[in-house]
Coordinates of C-alpha atoms in Angstrom, one line a residue:
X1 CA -7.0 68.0 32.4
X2 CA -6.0 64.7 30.9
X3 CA -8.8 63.0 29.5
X4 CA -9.9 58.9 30.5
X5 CA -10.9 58.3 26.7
X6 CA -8.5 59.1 23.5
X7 CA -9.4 62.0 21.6
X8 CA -8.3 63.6 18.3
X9 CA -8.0 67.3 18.1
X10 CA -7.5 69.7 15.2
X11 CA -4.2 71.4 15.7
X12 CA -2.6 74.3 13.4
X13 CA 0.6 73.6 11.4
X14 CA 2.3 75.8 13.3
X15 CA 1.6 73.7 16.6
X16 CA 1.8 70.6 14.4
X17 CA 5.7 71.6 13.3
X18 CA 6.2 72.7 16.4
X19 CA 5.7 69.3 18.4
X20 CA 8.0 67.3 15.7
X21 CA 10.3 70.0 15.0
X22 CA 13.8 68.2 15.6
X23 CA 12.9 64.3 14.5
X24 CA 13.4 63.0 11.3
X25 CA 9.5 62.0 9.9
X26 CA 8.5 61.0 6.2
X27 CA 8.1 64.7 4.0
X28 CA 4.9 63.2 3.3
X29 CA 3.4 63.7 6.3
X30 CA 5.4 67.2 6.6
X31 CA 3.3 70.8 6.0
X32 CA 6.2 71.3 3.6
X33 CA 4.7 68.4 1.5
X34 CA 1.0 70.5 1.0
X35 CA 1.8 72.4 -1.5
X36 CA 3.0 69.8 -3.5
X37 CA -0.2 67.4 -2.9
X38 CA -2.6 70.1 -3.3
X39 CA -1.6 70.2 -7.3
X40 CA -2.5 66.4 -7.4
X41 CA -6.3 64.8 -8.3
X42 CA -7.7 64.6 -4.3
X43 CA -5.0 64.2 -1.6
X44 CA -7.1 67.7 0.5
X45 CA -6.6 67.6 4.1
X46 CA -9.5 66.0 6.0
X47 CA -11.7 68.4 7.4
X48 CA -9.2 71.1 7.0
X49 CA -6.7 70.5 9.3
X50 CA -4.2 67.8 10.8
X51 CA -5.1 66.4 14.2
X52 CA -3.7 65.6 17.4
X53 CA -3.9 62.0 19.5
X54 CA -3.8 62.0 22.9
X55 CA -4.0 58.8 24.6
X56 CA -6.2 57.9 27.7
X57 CA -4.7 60.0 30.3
X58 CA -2.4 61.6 28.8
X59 CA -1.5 65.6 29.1
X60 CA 0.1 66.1 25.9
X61 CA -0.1 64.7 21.9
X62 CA 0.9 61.3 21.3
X63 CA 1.4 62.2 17.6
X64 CA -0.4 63.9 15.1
X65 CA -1.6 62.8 12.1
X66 CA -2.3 64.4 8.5
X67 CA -5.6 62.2 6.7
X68 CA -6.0 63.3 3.2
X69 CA -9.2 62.6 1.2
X70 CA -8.9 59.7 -1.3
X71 CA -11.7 57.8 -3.2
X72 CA -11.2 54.4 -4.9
X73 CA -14.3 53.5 -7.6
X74 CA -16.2 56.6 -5.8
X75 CA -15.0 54.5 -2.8
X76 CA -14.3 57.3 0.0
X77 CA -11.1 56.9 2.3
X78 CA -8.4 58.5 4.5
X79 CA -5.0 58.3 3.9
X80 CA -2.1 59.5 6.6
X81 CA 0.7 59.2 4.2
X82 CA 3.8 58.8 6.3
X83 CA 2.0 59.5 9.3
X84 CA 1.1 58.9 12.5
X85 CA 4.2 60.8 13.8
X86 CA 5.1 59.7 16.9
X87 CA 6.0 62.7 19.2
X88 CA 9.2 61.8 21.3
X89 CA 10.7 58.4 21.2
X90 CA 9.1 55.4 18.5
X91 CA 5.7 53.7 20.1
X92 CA 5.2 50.2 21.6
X93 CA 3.0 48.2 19.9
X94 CA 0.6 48.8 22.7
X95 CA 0.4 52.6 21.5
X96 CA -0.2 51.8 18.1
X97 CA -3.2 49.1 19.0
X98 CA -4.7 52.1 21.4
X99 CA -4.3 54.5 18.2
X100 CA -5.6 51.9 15.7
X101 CA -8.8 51.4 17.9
X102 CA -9.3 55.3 18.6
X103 CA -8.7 55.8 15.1
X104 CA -11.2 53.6 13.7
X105 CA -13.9 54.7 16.7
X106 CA -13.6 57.8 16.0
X107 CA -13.4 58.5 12.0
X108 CA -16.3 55.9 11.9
X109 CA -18.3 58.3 14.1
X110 CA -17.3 61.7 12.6
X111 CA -17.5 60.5 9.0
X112 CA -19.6 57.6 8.5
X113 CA -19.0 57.8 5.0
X114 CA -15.4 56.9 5.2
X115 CA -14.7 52.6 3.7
X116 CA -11.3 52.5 5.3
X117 CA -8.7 54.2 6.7
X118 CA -4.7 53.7 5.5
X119 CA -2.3 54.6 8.2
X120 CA 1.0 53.6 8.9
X121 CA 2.3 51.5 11.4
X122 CA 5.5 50.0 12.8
X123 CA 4.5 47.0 14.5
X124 CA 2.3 45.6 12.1
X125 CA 2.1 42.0 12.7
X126 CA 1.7 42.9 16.5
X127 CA -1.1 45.1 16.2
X128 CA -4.6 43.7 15.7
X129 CA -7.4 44.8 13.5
X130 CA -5.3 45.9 10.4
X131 CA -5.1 44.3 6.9
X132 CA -2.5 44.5 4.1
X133 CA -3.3 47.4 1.8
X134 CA -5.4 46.5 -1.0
X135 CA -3.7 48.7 -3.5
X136 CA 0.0 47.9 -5.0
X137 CA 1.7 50.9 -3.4
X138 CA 5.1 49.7 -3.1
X139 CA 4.7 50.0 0.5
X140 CA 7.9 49.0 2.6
X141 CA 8.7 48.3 6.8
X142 CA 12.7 48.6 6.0
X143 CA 15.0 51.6 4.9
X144 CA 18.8 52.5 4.6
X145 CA 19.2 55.7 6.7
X146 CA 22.6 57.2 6.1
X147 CA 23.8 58.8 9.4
X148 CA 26.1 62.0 7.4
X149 CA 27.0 63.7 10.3
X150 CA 31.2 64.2 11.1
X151 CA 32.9 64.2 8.6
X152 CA 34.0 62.1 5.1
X153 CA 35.8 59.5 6.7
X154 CA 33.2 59.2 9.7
X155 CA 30.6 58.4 6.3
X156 CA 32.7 55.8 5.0
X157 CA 33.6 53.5 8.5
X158 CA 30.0 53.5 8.6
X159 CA 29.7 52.0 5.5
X160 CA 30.3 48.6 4.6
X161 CA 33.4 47.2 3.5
X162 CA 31.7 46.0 0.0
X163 CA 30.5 49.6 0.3
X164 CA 33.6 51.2 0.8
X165 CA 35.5 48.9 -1.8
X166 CA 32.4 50.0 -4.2
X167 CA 33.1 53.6 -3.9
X168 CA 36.8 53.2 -4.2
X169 CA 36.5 51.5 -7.6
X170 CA 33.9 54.1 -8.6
X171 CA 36.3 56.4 -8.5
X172 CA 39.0 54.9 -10.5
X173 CA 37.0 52.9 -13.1
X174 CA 33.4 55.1 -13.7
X175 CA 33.8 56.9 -17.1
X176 CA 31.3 59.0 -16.2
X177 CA 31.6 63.1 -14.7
X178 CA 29.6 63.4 -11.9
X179 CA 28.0 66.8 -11.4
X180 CA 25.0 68.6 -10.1
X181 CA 22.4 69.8 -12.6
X182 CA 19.4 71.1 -10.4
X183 CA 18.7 74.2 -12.8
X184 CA 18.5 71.1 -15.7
X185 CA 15.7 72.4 -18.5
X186 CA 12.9 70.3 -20.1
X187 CA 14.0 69.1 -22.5
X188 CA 17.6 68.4 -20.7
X189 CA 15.4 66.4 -17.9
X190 CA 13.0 64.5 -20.9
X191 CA 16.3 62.9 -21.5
X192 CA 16.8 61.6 -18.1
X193 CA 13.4 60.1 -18.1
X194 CA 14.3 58.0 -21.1
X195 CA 16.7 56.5 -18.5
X196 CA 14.5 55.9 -16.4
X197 CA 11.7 54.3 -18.7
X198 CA 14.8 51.5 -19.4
X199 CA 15.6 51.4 -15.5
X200 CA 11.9 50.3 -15.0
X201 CA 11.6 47.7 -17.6
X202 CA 14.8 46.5 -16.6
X203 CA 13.7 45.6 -13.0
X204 CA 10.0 45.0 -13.6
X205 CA 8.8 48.4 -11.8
X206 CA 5.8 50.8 -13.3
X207 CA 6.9 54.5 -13.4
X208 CA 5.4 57.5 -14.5
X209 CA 5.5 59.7 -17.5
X210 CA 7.5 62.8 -17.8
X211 CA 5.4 65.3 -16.9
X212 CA 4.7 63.7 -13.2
X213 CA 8.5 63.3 -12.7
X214 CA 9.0 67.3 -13.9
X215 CA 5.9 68.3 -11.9
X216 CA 7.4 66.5 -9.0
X217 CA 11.0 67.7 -9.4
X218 CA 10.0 72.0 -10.3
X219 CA 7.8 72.4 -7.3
X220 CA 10.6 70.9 -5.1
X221 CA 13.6 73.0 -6.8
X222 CA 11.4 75.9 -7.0
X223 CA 11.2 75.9 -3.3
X224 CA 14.8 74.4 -2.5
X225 CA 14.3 71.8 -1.8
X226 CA 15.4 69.3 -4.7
X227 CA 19.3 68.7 -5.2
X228 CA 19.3 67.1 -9.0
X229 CA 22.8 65.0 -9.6
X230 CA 23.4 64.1 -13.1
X231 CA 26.4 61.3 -15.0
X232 CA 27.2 61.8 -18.1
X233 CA 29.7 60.2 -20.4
X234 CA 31.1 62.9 -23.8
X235 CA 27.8 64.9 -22.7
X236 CA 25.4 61.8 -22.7
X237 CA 23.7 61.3 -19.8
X238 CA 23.4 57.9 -18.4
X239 CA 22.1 57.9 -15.0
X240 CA 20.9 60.7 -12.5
X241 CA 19.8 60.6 -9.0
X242 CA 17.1 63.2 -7.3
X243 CA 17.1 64.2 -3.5
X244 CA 14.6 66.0 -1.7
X245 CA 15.8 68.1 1.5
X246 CA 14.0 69.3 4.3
X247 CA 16.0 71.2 7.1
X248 CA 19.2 68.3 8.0
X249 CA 17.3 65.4 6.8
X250 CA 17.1 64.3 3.1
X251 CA 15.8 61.2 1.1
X252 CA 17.2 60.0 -1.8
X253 CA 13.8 59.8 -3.9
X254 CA 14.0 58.2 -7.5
X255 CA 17.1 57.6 -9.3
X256 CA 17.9 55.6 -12.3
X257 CA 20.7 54.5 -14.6
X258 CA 21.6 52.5 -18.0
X259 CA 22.7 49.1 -17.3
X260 CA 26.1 50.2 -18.7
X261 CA 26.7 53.1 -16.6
X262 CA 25.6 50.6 -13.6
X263 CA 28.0 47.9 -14.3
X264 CA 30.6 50.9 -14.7
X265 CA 29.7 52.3 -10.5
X266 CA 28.1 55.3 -12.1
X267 CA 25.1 55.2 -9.5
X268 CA 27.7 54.7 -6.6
X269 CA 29.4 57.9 -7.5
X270 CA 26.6 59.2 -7.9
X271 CA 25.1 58.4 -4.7
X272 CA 28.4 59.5 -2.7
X273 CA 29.0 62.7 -4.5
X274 CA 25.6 63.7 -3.7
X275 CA 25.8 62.6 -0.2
X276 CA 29.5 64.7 0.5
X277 CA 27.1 67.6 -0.8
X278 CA 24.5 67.1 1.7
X279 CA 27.2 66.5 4.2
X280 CA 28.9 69.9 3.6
X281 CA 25.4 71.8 4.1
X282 CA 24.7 70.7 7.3
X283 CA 22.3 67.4 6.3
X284 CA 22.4 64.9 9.0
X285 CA 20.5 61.6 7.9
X286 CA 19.9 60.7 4.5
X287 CA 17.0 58.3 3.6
X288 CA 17.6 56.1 0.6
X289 CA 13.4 55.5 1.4
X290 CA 13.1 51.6 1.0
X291 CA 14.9 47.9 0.5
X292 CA 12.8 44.5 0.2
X293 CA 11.9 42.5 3.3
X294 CA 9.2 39.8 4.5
X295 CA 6.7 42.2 4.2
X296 CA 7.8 43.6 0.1
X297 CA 9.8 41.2 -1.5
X298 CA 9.1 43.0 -4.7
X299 CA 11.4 45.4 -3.4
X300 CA 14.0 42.7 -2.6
X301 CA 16.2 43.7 -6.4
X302 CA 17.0 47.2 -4.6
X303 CA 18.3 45.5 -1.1
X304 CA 22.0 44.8 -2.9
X305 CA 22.9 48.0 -3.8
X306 CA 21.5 49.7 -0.5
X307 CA 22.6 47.8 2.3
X308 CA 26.0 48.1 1.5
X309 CA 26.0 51.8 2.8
X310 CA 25.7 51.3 6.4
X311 CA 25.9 48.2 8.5
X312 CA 22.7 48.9 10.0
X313 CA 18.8 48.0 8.4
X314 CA 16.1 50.9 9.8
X315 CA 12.7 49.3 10.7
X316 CA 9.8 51.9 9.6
X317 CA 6.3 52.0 9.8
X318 CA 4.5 50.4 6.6
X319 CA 1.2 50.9 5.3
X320 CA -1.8 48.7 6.3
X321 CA -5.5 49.5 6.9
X322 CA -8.1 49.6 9.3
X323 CA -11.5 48.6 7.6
X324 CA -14.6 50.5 8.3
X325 CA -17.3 49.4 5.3
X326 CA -16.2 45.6 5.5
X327 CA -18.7 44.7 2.6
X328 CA -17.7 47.7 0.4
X329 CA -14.4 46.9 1.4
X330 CA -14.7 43.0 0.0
X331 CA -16.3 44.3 -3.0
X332 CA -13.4 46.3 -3.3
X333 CA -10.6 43.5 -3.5
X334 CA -12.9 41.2 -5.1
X335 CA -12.5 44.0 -8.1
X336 CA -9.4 44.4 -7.7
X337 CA -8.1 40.5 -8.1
X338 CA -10.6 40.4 -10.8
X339 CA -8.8 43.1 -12.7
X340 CA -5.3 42.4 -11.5
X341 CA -5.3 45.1 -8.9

């Protein structure tokens, strides 16, 4: 019988894959992605499980959620990475203000030692009672999703025509062989990370040493997941691109290349070799995970390359959070501004 309050229920991950199974959702929030987190510091699933929201009145989920355990400064909070997931078609920003207020009701009686809760949501300057996040996450509201169903020439009249005229000269001016290296060694990938270390100081980014990029990549290629493309000029490489499939959708997660190989179209070959792969296995949508906008201008150096692969900008749901502790929560940012966050 429906309920006349919102209430969060534990479900199982079976039930959990079973009411999204079909929609494309962040691999974050996916049970696919628990493995993966359960080898990082934290990140264990609140409670146990991943819960259920059904509205007031309703007689079935909303969405589910999956809150992991974080602490900032021994500063306790939740964190639904890539979630809520909306069951069925996107919500109004009436259904994420309902959630936002259930949410915080009901973690602030369950768990009164919670500070704050990060969720995302996409209708964030509609929805009341949320703030900015007050960690630099490289949080974005706007993503390139590359529609790969049909066939090659279905891909490229979807494309831009700066896209399209991209590609073309990629393939008769890049000097670099294009070829999939997934089953790449250490000390062949080491290499690649030297790429990327010159990527991020070129374009004013922080990455991460080696060993988080190899830890990241193995568990994904152990469990097929991970489709590792590679351009190299006489054997040198000098740029790469990683995706990460999950069933027929696939994001294009981390990529990098020398500023010669990127004046020479290496990452647009790249990039469409990879994607004509994906195509021929039955992929469907392929995320290229964020571009700059209003609400991350720091992203706004990766907008150029991006947008010219489909005419159309996706709108996501971006990272914000719903304070509990509002004192802790000022002490908090006051630290962090002190420092430099």
């Amino acid at each position: 019988m429906p309920s006349s309050h919102a209430i969060f229920r534990p479900i199982t991950d079976d039930d959990y894959d079973a009411l999204i199974d079909g929609q494309p959702y962040p691999h974050r929030a996916a049970v696919a992605w628990d493995g993966y987190a359960e080898i990082l510091p934290e990140r264990e699933i609140w409670n146990g499980t991943r819960v259920a929201y059904w509205p007031a009145g309703a007689a079935a989920p909303r969405a589910v959620l999956t809150l992991r355990q974080y602490h900032i400064r021994r500063m306790a909070f939740l964190w639904a990475e890539g979630s809520p997931v909306w069951v069925g078609e996107g919500p109004t920003a009436g259904e994420e203000q309902a959630l936002v207020d259930a949410l915080r009701r009901w973690v602030a009686k369950v768990d009164p030692t919670q500070s704050f809760i990060r969720l995302h949501v996409l209708h964030h300057e509609d929805v009341a009672g949320i703030v900015p996040t007050c960690q630099q996450i490289y949080g974005h509201d706007s993503t390139i999703v590359i529609d790969t169903t049909g066939t090659e020439e279905d891909l490229r009249a979807r494309m831009k025509k700066r896209g399209r005229r991209d590609v073309n000269k990629a393939g008769r001016e890049c000097r670099a062989t294009i070829a999939e290296e997934t089953g790449i060694d250490r000390e062949g990938f080491d290499e690649l990370i030297a790429i990327m270390h010159e990527t991020a100081d070129r374009q004013g980014f922080h990455d991460h040493d080696a060993d988080y990029y190899w830890t990241f990549f193995t568990y994904f290629r152990d469990r097929g997941m991970a489709r590792l493309l590679v351009g190299r000029e006489e054997g040198r490489p000098v740029n790469w691109g990683l995706f990460i499939v999950r069933g027929d959708f696939a994001t294009y997660e981390v990529a990098a290349s020398s500023e010669d190989a990127r004046r020479n179209y290496a990452p647009d070959l790249t990039l469409y070799t990879g994607l004509l792969a994906l195509q021929a296995d039955g992929v469907k949508a392929v995320d290229l995970v964020a571009i700059g906008s209003d609400f991350a201008p720091e992203l706004n150096t990766l907008n150029n390359f991006k947008t010219k692969w489909t005419q159309e900008i996706t709108r996501v749901a971006a990272p914000v959070e719903i304070v509990l502790k509002p004192r802790r929560y000022r002490l908090l940012n006051a630290l962090a501004h002190r420092l430099g966050r």
